[in-house]
Amino acid sequence: MSTYLIYVCVSVAAAFLLFAALYLIRRDFSGAGCALLSLPVCCVLGFAMAKLVYVLLMESGNIVQWGEWDVFLNMKPKTFSFVGGAAGVCLGVLLSAKIMKKKPAGKVLDTFVLPGALLIAGLRLAEVELGALGTGRFIEVPEGSPYLILAVFNKYGEPHVAVFVWEAAVALVIGALSLIRTEGRPGERFRNAVFRLCICQILLENMRSQNMKWGFVCVEQLLCAVIIMVLTVLACLRLPGRRGWRKILPAGIMFLCFGAIVGTEFLRQRSPSQFMGMHGGYWIMGAILLGMLLLYRHTANQSAGLSGQESSKG
């Protein structure tokens, strides 16, 4: 077994043991059983969807035209979709909750936020064994610079940005934030964590030197954007006291923000300015994403307030 697979197995085992432990601490033995059942279900669905999403988005043309079905047998890590795998794992948790009749299922997903964040962090850190797959651009700094702490070196001894370390750190921070604030509606904590992960991944995916691409479009970024829009629309539909276009206004603003991100990326790649190409573009993109995060938080808080009013009336 390769070192990468050992890291993956340890990450999976640690995440699902934590998942079960969170229920055992509360003496919820049916929940612990649900967590243990979700381990094999999530492994199967996560693996299958990671592969399926990659094949459908990147290789479907070759399959239709040339019948290259052997792409399903290619087990190289770069032929899997991380977002697709994450969706498969979440679907596995949801399916396990249904099988064990653990209700509400949203509460199970809420409990899985911290173990899921640990799982993402472990899988990202395992990319240290995958060469350039989880790295970014070449770092142009003098030897001995403290910035090299956040770098990995290729076979020629050249330093590159260790993007996978940032991705792991972001996942752990978001997991920790889920413990600080207690959301009321079942599934709200899970949705908030997913939104934050997708917002951060849009920027981090852009920093990767190798990823799934259609021309200059990063496919994983596009998948994160779709998830963000779906979550925003769902939050808009629950807004109290709004009708017509005002009800979907936050979703419209979110869509315009994505347009601004696309424009920023275009300028970053085409600008003759070295600052804009290497730092300025990322700062602008980060500011836009922060605004999107605040917009969603405001919208989600307003929609959550509706459920509180409804429950008090009941």
CSV table of C-alpha atoms in Angstrom, one decimal:
chain,number,residue,atom,x,y,z
A,1,MET,CA,0.0,0.0,0.0
A,2,SER,CA,1.3,3.4,-0.9
A,3,THR,CA,1.9,6.1,1.7
A,4,TYR,CA,-0.9,8.2,0.2
A,5,LEU,CA,-3.4,5.4,0.7
A,6,ILE,CA,-2.2,4.9,4.3
A,7,TYR,CA,-2.9,8.6,4.9
A,8,VAL,CA,-6.3,8.3,3.3
A,9,CYS,CA,-7.2,5.3,5.4
A,10,VAL,CA,-6.1,6.9,8.6
A,11,SER,CA,-8.1,10.1,7.8
A,12,VAL,CA,-11.2,8.1,7.0
A,13,ALA,CA,-10.9,6.0,10.2
A,14,ALA,CA,-10.2,9.0,12.4
A,15,ALA,CA,-13.2,11.0,11.0
A,16,PHE,CA,-15.8,8.3,11.4
A,17,LEU,CA,-14.5,7.3,14.8
A,18,LEU,CA,-15.0,10.9,15.8
A,19,PHE,CA,-18.5,10.8,14.2
A,20,ALA,CA,-19.4,7.8,16.4
A,21,ALA,CA,-17.8,9.3,19.5
A,22,LEU,CA,-19.8,12.5,19.2
A,23,TYR,CA,-23.0,10.4,19.6
A,24,LEU,CA,-21.5,8.2,22.4
A,25,ILE,CA,-20.6,11.2,24.4
A,26,ARG,CA,-24.3,12.1,24.4
A,27,ARG,CA,-25.2,8.4,25.1
A,28,ASP,CA,-27.0,8.3,21.8
A,29,PHE,CA,-26.3,4.6,20.8
A,30,SER,CA,-28.6,4.6,17.8
A,31,GLY,CA,-26.7,7.7,16.5
A,32,ALA,CA,-23.4,5.9,17.0
A,33,GLY,CA,-24.7,2.9,15.1
A,34,CYS,CA,-25.7,5.3,12.3
A,35,ALA,CA,-22.2,6.7,12.3
A,36,LEU,CA,-20.6,3.3,12.1
A,37,LEU,CA,-23.0,2.2,9.3
A,38,SER,CA,-22.2,5.4,7.4
A,39,LEU,CA,-18.5,4.4,7.1
A,40,PRO,CA,-18.8,1.7,4.4
A,41,VAL,CA,-21.7,3.5,2.8
A,42,CYS,CA,-19.8,6.8,2.6
A,43,CYS,CA,-16.6,5.1,1.3
A,44,VAL,CA,-18.5,3.4,-1.5
A,45,LEU,CA,-20.6,6.5,-2.5
A,46,GLY,CA,-17.7,8.9,-2.1
A,47,PHE,CA,-15.4,6.8,-4.3
A,48,ALA,CA,-18.1,6.2,-6.9
A,49,MET,CA,-19.2,9.8,-7.2
A,50,ALA,CA,-15.7,11.2,-7.2
A,51,LYS,CA,-15.0,9.0,-10.2
A,52,LEU,CA,-18.3,9.4,-11.9
A,53,VAL,CA,-18.3,13.2,-11.7
A,54,TYR,CA,-14.8,13.3,-13.1
A,55,VAL,CA,-15.7,11.0,-16.0
A,56,LEU,CA,-18.9,12.8,-16.8
A,57,LEU,CA,-17.4,16.2,-16.8
A,58,MET,CA,-13.9,15.4,-18.3
A,59,GLU,CA,-14.1,12.2,-20.3
A,60,SER,CA,-17.7,11.8,-21.5
A,61,GLY,CA,-16.7,13.1,-25.0
A,62,ASN,CA,-14.0,10.4,-25.4
A,63,ILE,CA,-16.3,7.7,-24.2
A,64,VAL,CA,-19.1,8.7,-26.7
A,65,GLN,CA,-16.7,9.2,-29.6
A,66,TRP,CA,-14.0,6.5,-29.0
A,67,GLY,CA,-15.6,4.2,-26.5
A,68,GLU,CA,-12.8,4.7,-24.0
A,69,TRP,CA,-14.5,3.0,-21.1
A,70,ASP,CA,-11.2,2.1,-19.5
A,71,VAL,CA,-11.1,5.6,-18.0
A,72,PHE,CA,-13.2,4.1,-15.1
A,73,LEU,CA,-10.3,1.8,-14.4
A,74,ASN,CA,-7.8,4.6,-14.1
A,75,MET,CA,-7.1,5.0,-10.4
A,76,LYS,CA,-4.7,8.0,-10.5
A,77,PRO,CA,-5.8,10.6,-7.9
A,78,LYS,CA,-6.0,13.3,-10.6
A,79,THR,CA,-8.8,11.4,-12.3
A,80,PHE,CA,-11.2,11.9,-9.3
A,81,SER,CA,-13.3,14.9,-8.4
A,82,PHE,CA,-12.9,16.1,-4.8
A,83,VAL,CA,-16.2,18.0,-4.8
A,84,GLY,CA,-17.9,14.9,-6.3
A,85,GLY,CA,-16.4,12.7,-3.6
A,86,ALA,CA,-17.5,15.1,-0.9
A,87,ALA,CA,-21.0,15.1,-2.2
A,88,GLY,CA,-21.0,11.3,-2.2
A,89,VAL,CA,-19.8,11.2,1.4
A,90,CYS,CA,-22.6,13.5,2.5
A,91,LEU,CA,-25.1,11.5,0.5
A,92,GLY,CA,-23.8,8.4,2.4
A,93,VAL,CA,-24.4,10.0,5.7
A,94,LEU,CA,-27.9,11.0,4.7
A,95,LEU,CA,-28.7,7.5,3.4
A,96,SER,CA,-27.4,5.9,6.6
A,97,ALA,CA,-29.6,8.2,8.6
A,98,LYS,CA,-32.6,7.1,6.5
A,99,ILE,CA,-31.7,3.4,6.9
A,100,MET,CA,-31.3,3.7,10.6
A,101,LYS,CA,-34.5,5.9,10.8
A,102,LYS,CA,-32.5,8.6,12.5
A,103,LYS,CA,-34.7,11.7,12.5
A,104,PRO,CA,-34.3,14.5,11.7
A,105,ALA,CA,-31.7,13.7,9.1
A,106,GLY,CA,-30.5,17.3,9.2
A,107,LYS,CA,-29.3,16.8,12.7
A,108,VAL,CA,-27.2,13.9,11.6
A,109,LEU,CA,-25.6,16.1,8.9
A,110,ASP,CA,-25.0,18.8,11.6
A,111,THR,CA,-23.2,16.3,13.7
A,112,PHE,CA,-21.1,15.2,10.8
A,113,VAL,CA,-19.7,18.7,10.2
A,114,LEU,CA,-16.7,18.4,12.5
A,115,PRO,CA,-15.8,14.8,11.4
A,116,GLY,CA,-16.3,15.8,7.8
A,117,ALA,CA,-14.0,18.8,8.2
A,118,LEU,CA,-11.4,16.5,9.8
A,119,LEU,CA,-11.8,14.1,6.8
A,120,ILE,CA,-11.3,16.9,4.3
A,121,ALA,CA,-8.2,18.1,6.2
A,122,GLY,CA,-6.7,14.6,6.3
A,123,LEU,CA,-7.3,14.0,2.6
A,124,ARG,CA,-5.9,17.3,1.6
A,125,LEU,CA,-2.8,16.8,3.7
A,126,ALA,CA,-2.3,13.4,2.1
A,127,GLU,CA,-1.7,15.2,-1.2
A,128,VAL,CA,1.8,15.9,0.0
A,129,GLU,CA,2.5,12.4,-1.5
A,130,LEU,CA,1.0,13.4,-4.9
A,131,GLY,CA,3.8,15.6,-6.2
A,132,ALA,CA,2.5,18.7,-7.9
A,133,LEU,CA,-1.2,17.8,-7.8
A,134,GLY,CA,-1.9,19.9,-4.6
A,135,THR,CA,0.6,22.7,-5.2
A,136,GLY,CA,0.4,26.1,-6.8
A,137,ARG,CA,2.8,28.5,-8.5
A,138,PHE,CA,6.6,28.6,-8.2
A,139,ILE,CA,7.6,30.8,-5.2
A,140,GLU,CA,10.1,33.4,-6.2
A,141,VAL,CA,11.7,34.1,-2.8
A,142,PRO,CA,15.4,33.9,-1.7
A,143,GLU,CA,16.6,30.7,-0.1
A,144,GLY,CA,16.0,30.7,3.7
A,145,SER,CA,12.9,32.9,3.5
A,146,PRO,CA,10.3,32.0,6.2
A,147,TYR,CA,7.7,31.9,3.4
A,148,LEU,CA,9.2,28.6,2.3
A,149,ILE,CA,7.6,27.0,5.4
A,150,LEU,CA,4.4,27.0,3.3
A,151,ALA,CA,6.1,25.4,0.3
A,152,VAL,CA,6.8,22.0,-1.1
A,153,PHE,CA,9.7,21.2,-3.4
A,154,ASN,CA,9.5,19.4,-6.7
A,155,LYS,CA,12.1,16.9,-7.9
A,156,TYR,CA,14.3,19.8,-9.1
A,157,GLY,CA,14.3,21.4,-5.7
A,158,GLU,CA,12.1,24.3,-6.8
A,159,PRO,CA,9.6,25.6,-4.1
A,160,HIS,CA,5.9,25.8,-5.0
A,161,VAL,CA,3.0,27.0,-2.9
A,162,ALA,CA,1.6,24.2,-0.7
A,163,VAL,CA,-2.1,24.9,-1.5
A,164,PHE,CA,-3.2,21.7,0.1
A,165,VAL,CA,-2.0,22.9,3.4
A,166,TRP,CA,-4.2,26.0,3.2
A,167,GLU,CA,-7.1,23.8,2.1
A,168,ALA,CA,-6.6,21.6,5.2
A,169,ALA,CA,-6.3,24.6,7.5
A,170,VAL,CA,-9.5,26.1,6.1
A,171,ALA,CA,-11.4,22.9,6.7
A,172,LEU,CA,-10.3,22.6,10.3
A,173,VAL,CA,-11.1,26.3,11.0
A,174,ILE,CA,-14.6,25.8,9.5
A,175,GLY,CA,-15.1,22.7,11.6
A,176,ALA,CA,-14.0,24.6,14.7
A,177,LEU,CA,-16.4,27.4,13.9
A,178,SER,CA,-19.3,24.9,13.8
A,179,LEU,CA,-18.7,24.3,17.5
A,180,ILE,CA,-18.8,27.9,18.5
A,181,ARG,CA,-22.2,28.9,17.1
A,182,THR,CA,-25.3,26.8,17.7
A,183,GLU,CA,-27.7,26.9,14.8
A,184,GLY,CA,-31.3,26.1,15.5
A,185,ARG,CA,-32.9,24.6,12.4
A,186,PRO,CA,-31.9,21.0,11.6
A,187,GLY,CA,-29.3,21.1,8.8
A,188,GLU,CA,-28.5,24.7,9.2
A,189,ARG,CA,-25.1,24.1,10.6
A,190,PHE,CA,-24.3,21.7,7.8
A,191,ARG,CA,-25.5,24.2,5.1
A,192,ASN,CA,-23.4,27.0,6.6
A,193,ALA,CA,-20.3,24.8,6.7
A,194,VAL,CA,-20.8,23.7,3.1
A,195,PHE,CA,-21.2,27.3,2.0
A,196,ARG,CA,-18.0,28.4,3.8
A,197,LEU,CA,-16.0,25.5,2.4
A,198,CYS,CA,-17.2,26.3,-1.2
A,199,ILE,CA,-16.5,30.0,-0.8
A,200,CYS,CA,-13.0,29.3,0.3
A,201,GLN,CA,-12.4,26.6,-2.3
A,202,ILE,CA,-13.2,28.9,-5.1
A,203,LEU,CA,-10.2,31.0,-4.2
A,204,LEU,CA,-8.0,28.0,-3.3
A,205,GLU,CA,-8.8,26.0,-6.4
A,206,ASN,CA,-7.8,29.0,-8.5
A,207,MET,CA,-4.3,28.8,-6.8
A,208,ARG,CA,-3.8,25.2,-7.8
A,209,SER,CA,-1.5,24.6,-10.8
A,210,GLN,CA,-3.2,21.3,-11.7
A,211,ASN,CA,-7.0,20.8,-11.6
A,212,MET,CA,-10.0,19.8,-13.7
A,213,LYS,CA,-10.3,22.4,-16.4
A,214,TRP,CA,-12.4,23.3,-19.5
A,215,GLY,CA,-10.1,25.6,-21.3
A,216,PHE,CA,-9.4,28.3,-18.7
A,217,VAL,CA,-12.5,27.4,-16.5
A,218,CYS,CA,-11.7,25.4,-13.3
A,219,VAL,CA,-14.5,22.8,-13.1
A,220,GLU,CA,-14.3,22.3,-9.4
A,221,GLN,CA,-14.7,26.1,-9.0
A,222,LEU,CA,-17.8,25.8,-11.2
A,223,LEU,CA,-19.2,23.0,-9.0
A,224,CYS,CA,-18.7,25.1,-5.9
A,225,ALA,CA,-20.4,28.0,-7.5
A,226,VAL,CA,-23.4,25.8,-8.3
A,227,ILE,CA,-23.6,24.6,-4.7
A,228,ILE,CA,-23.4,28.2,-3.5
A,229,MET,CA,-26.2,29.3,-5.8
A,230,VAL,CA,-28.4,26.4,-4.7
A,231,LEU,CA,-27.9,27.1,-1.0
A,232,THR,CA,-28.5,30.8,-1.6
A,233,VAL,CA,-31.8,30.2,-3.5
A,234,LEU,CA,-33.0,27.8,-0.8
A,235,ALA,CA,-32.3,30.5,1.8
A,236,CYS,CA,-34.1,33.1,-0.3
A,237,LEU,CA,-37.2,30.9,-0.6
A,238,ARG,CA,-37.5,30.8,3.2
A,239,LEU,CA,-37.2,34.6,3.6
A,240,PRO,CA,-40.2,36.0,5.5
A,241,GLY,CA,-42.3,38.9,4.2
A,242,ARG,CA,-40.9,39.1,0.7
A,243,ARG,CA,-42.5,38.5,-2.6
A,244,GLY,CA,-41.6,38.6,-6.3
A,245,TRP,CA,-38.2,39.7,-7.3
A,246,ARG,CA,-37.4,41.0,-3.7
A,247,LYS,CA,-37.5,37.4,-2.5
A,248,ILE,CA,-34.7,36.3,-4.9
A,249,LEU,CA,-32.7,39.5,-4.7
A,250,PRO,CA,-29.8,38.0,-2.7
A,251,ALA,CA,-29.5,35.2,-5.2
A,252,GLY,CA,-29.3,37.8,-8.0
A,253,ILE,CA,-26.6,39.7,-6.2
A,254,MET,CA,-24.7,36.5,-5.6
A,255,PHE,CA,-24.9,35.8,-9.3
A,256,LEU,CA,-23.5,39.2,-10.1
A,257,CYS,CA,-20.6,38.6,-7.6
A,258,PHE,CA,-19.7,35.5,-9.6
A,259,GLY,CA,-19.6,37.6,-12.7
A,260,ALA,CA,-17.2,40.0,-10.9
A,261,ILE,CA,-15.0,37.0,-9.9
A,262,VAL,CA,-14.8,35.9,-13.6
A,263,GLY,CA,-13.9,39.4,-14.6
A,264,THR,CA,-11.2,39.6,-11.9
A,265,GLU,CA,-9.7,36.3,-13.1
A,266,PHE,CA,-9.7,37.5,-16.7
A,267,LEU,CA,-7.9,40.7,-15.6
A,268,ARG,CA,-5.5,38.7,-13.4
A,269,GLN,CA,-4.4,36.5,-16.3
A,270,ARG,CA,-4.3,39.3,-18.9
A,271,SER,CA,-2.9,42.2,-16.9
A,272,PRO,CA,0.7,43.2,-17.7
A,273,SER,CA,1.1,44.2,-14.0
A,274,GLN,CA,3.0,41.6,-12.0
A,275,PHE,CA,1.2,42.7,-8.8
A,276,MET,CA,-2.2,42.2,-10.3
A,277,GLY,CA,-1.3,38.8,-11.8
A,278,MET,CA,0.3,37.4,-8.6
A,279,HIS,CA,-1.3,39.2,-5.6
A,280,GLY,CA,-3.8,42.0,-6.5
A,281,GLY,CA,-6.2,39.7,-8.3
A,282,TYR,CA,-6.3,37.3,-5.4
A,283,TRP,CA,-7.0,40.1,-2.9
A,284,ILE,CA,-9.8,41.4,-5.1
A,285,MET,CA,-11.3,38.0,-5.5
A,286,GLY,CA,-11.0,37.4,-1.7
A,287,ALA,CA,-12.8,40.6,-1.0
A,288,ILE,CA,-15.7,39.6,-3.3
A,289,LEU,CA,-15.9,36.2,-1.8
A,290,LEU,CA,-16.0,37.7,1.7
A,291,GLY,CA,-18.9,39.9,0.6
A,292,MET,CA,-20.7,36.8,-0.7
A,293,LEU,CA,-20.2,35.1,2.6
A,294,LEU,CA,-21.6,38.0,4.6
A,295,LEU,CA,-24.6,38.2,2.2
A,296,TYR,CA,-25.4,34.6,2.6
A,297,ARG,CA,-25.0,34.8,6.4
A,298,HIS,CA,-27.5,37.7,6.5
A,299,THR,CA,-29.9,35.9,4.2
A,300,ALA,CA,-29.7,32.6,6.2
A,301,ASN,CA,-30.1,34.4,9.5
A,302,GLN,CA,-33.3,36.1,8.2
A,303,SER,CA,-34.7,32.9,6.9
A,304,ALA,CA,-33.8,31.1,10.2
A,305,GLY,CA,-35.7,33.8,12.0
A,306,LEU,CA,-38.8,32.8,10.1
A,307,SER,CA,-38.7,29.2,11.5
A,308,GLY,CA,-38.3,30.6,15.0
A,309,GLN,CA,-41.4,32.7,14.6
A,310,GLU,CA,-43.4,29.8,13.1
A,311,SER,CA,-42.4,27.5,16.0
A,312,SER,CA,-43.4,30.1,18.6
A,313,LYS,CA,-46.8,30.6,17.0
A,314,GLY,CA,-47.2,26.8,17.0
